[in-house]
């Protein structure tokens, strides 16, 4: 069973030489993230997902592998299941304001 790149991107086994490159095209970035290329195109159009840029005379959409890794870490930190600080169960209950206290 192959390792999930979303869980440990730096420890994931690398199948192709393209994944080892510093810059990844949409297809390789999608493979690296375990997503479809269409998902990355939609996210780019909506200005969501990992940062990308255009490179070269033909303006190919590219991703930096180190930025993809950082983006994955940001996603983990923003998820309450991975970040116990954000877990609503561990939050202290808020006091409710009583309307009848001063009446």
Tab-separated table of C-alpha atoms in Angstrom:
chain	number	residue	atom	x	y	z
A	1	UNK	CA	0.000	0.000	0.000
A	2	UNK	CA	1.568	3.365	-1.002
A	3	UNK	CA	2.003	6.042	1.635
A	4	UNK	CA	-0.468	8.907	1.609
A	5	UNK	CA	1.377	12.130	0.639
A	6	UNK	CA	-1.119	14.199	2.659
A	7	UNK	CA	-0.043	12.512	5.877
A	8	UNK	CA	3.716	12.637	5.417
A	9	UNK	CA	4.764	14.428	2.230
A	10	UNK	CA	8.481	14.307	2.914
A	11	UNK	CA	8.408	10.612	3.845
A	12	UNK	CA	6.226	9.503	0.926
A	13	UNK	CA	7.931	7.144	-1.500
A	14	UNK	CA	8.649	8.793	-4.809
A	15	UNK	CA	7.576	6.877	-7.908
A	16	UNK	CA	8.808	9.205	-10.642
A	17	UNK	CA	11.713	11.581	-11.103
A	18	UNK	CA	9.301	14.427	-11.830
A	19	UNK	CA	8.072	14.411	-8.231
A	20	UNK	CA	11.662	14.974	-7.008
A	21	UNK	CA	11.933	18.166	-9.049
A	22	UNK	CA	11.763	21.540	-7.321
A	23	UNK	CA	8.987	22.670	-9.694
A	24	UNK	CA	5.954	20.529	-10.533
A	25	UNK	CA	3.474	20.973	-13.346
A	26	UNK	CA	-0.243	20.577	-12.655
A	27	UNK	CA	-0.283	16.847	-13.381
A	28	UNK	CA	2.700	16.102	-11.130
A	29	UNK	CA	1.478	18.427	-8.358
A	30	UNK	CA	-1.915	16.718	-8.427
A	31	UNK	CA	-0.232	13.316	-8.180
A	32	UNK	CA	1.959	14.566	-5.329
A	33	UNK	CA	-1.106	15.816	-3.421
A	34	UNK	CA	-3.274	12.817	-4.268
A	35	UNK	CA	-5.773	14.981	-6.158
A	36	UNK	CA	-6.977	15.196	-9.728
A	37	UNK	CA	-5.453	17.819	-12.037
A	38	UNK	CA	-8.979	19.155	-12.566
A	39	UNK	CA	-9.239	19.923	-8.836
A	40	UNK	CA	-6.062	22.012	-8.991
A	41	UNK	CA	-7.341	23.870	-12.060
A	42	UNK	CA	-10.649	24.641	-10.305
A	43	UNK	CA	-8.875	25.759	-7.134
A	44	UNK	CA	-6.553	28.002	-9.157
A	45	UNK	CA	-9.523	29.564	-10.943
A	46	UNK	CA	-11.210	30.210	-7.570
A	47	UNK	CA	-7.916	31.436	-6.044
A	48	UNK	CA	-7.948	28.571	-3.549
A	49	UNK	CA	-5.547	25.743	-2.869
A	50	UNK	CA	-1.767	25.842	-2.960
A	51	UNK	CA	-0.024	28.857	-4.534
A	52	UNK	CA	0.979	28.437	-8.171
A	53	UNK	CA	2.585	30.573	-10.857
A	54	UNK	CA	3.192	30.641	-14.598
A	55	UNK	CA	6.653	29.775	-15.875
A	56	UNK	CA	8.349	29.763	-19.242
A	57	UNK	CA	7.469	31.188	-22.651
A	58	UNK	CA	4.295	29.095	-22.884
A	59	UNK	CA	3.143	30.164	-19.426
A	60	UNK	CA	2.755	26.700	-17.909
A	61	UNK	CA	1.173	26.584	-14.476
A	62	UNK	CA	3.758	25.361	-11.982
A	63	UNK	CA	3.988	24.615	-8.269
A	64	UNK	CA	7.045	24.633	-5.994
A	65	UNK	CA	7.297	21.350	-4.129
A	66	UNK	CA	8.411	23.113	-0.927
A	67	UNK	CA	5.353	25.404	-1.140
A	68	UNK	CA	3.085	22.364	-1.546
A	69	UNK	CA	4.598	20.876	1.615
A	70	UNK	CA	4.072	24.146	3.501
A	71	UNK	CA	0.491	24.347	2.220
A	72	UNK	CA	-0.180	20.812	3.474
A	73	UNK	CA	1.167	21.762	6.919
A	74	UNK	CA	-1.112	24.839	6.948
A	75	UNK	CA	-4.103	22.629	6.150
A	76	UNK	CA	-3.201	20.302	9.008
A	77	UNK	CA	-2.915	23.217	11.447
A	78	UNK	CA	-6.267	24.661	10.330
A	79	UNK	CA	-8.057	21.357	11.001
A	80	UNK	CA	-9.362	20.889	14.539
A	81	UNK	CA	-8.793	17.134	14.298
A	82	UNK	CA	-5.045	17.721	13.827
A	83	UNK	CA	-4.693	20.834	15.982
A	84	UNK	CA	-5.984	20.302	19.517
A	85	UNK	CA	-6.014	24.057	20.150
A	86	UNK	CA	-8.846	24.394	17.616
A	87	UNK	CA	-10.841	21.457	18.986
A	88	UNK	CA	-14.208	22.861	20.168
A	89	UNK	CA	-14.519	20.125	22.804
A	90	UNK	CA	-11.441	21.391	24.649
A	91	UNK	CA	-12.611	25.038	24.624
A	92	UNK	CA	-13.867	26.560	27.859
A	93	UNK	CA	-17.614	27.126	27.812
A	94	UNK	CA	-18.753	30.697	27.338
A	95	UNK	CA	-20.899	32.336	29.980
A	96	UNK	CA	-24.344	33.308	28.799
A	97	UNK	CA	-25.537	36.823	29.459
A	98	UNK	CA	-28.555	36.870	31.697
A	99	UNK	CA	-31.176	39.471	30.715
A	100	UNK	CA	-33.025	39.181	34.022
A	101	UNK	CA	-30.024	39.896	36.271
A	102	UNK	CA	-30.496	43.719	36.254
A	103	UNK	CA	-34.238	43.826	35.705
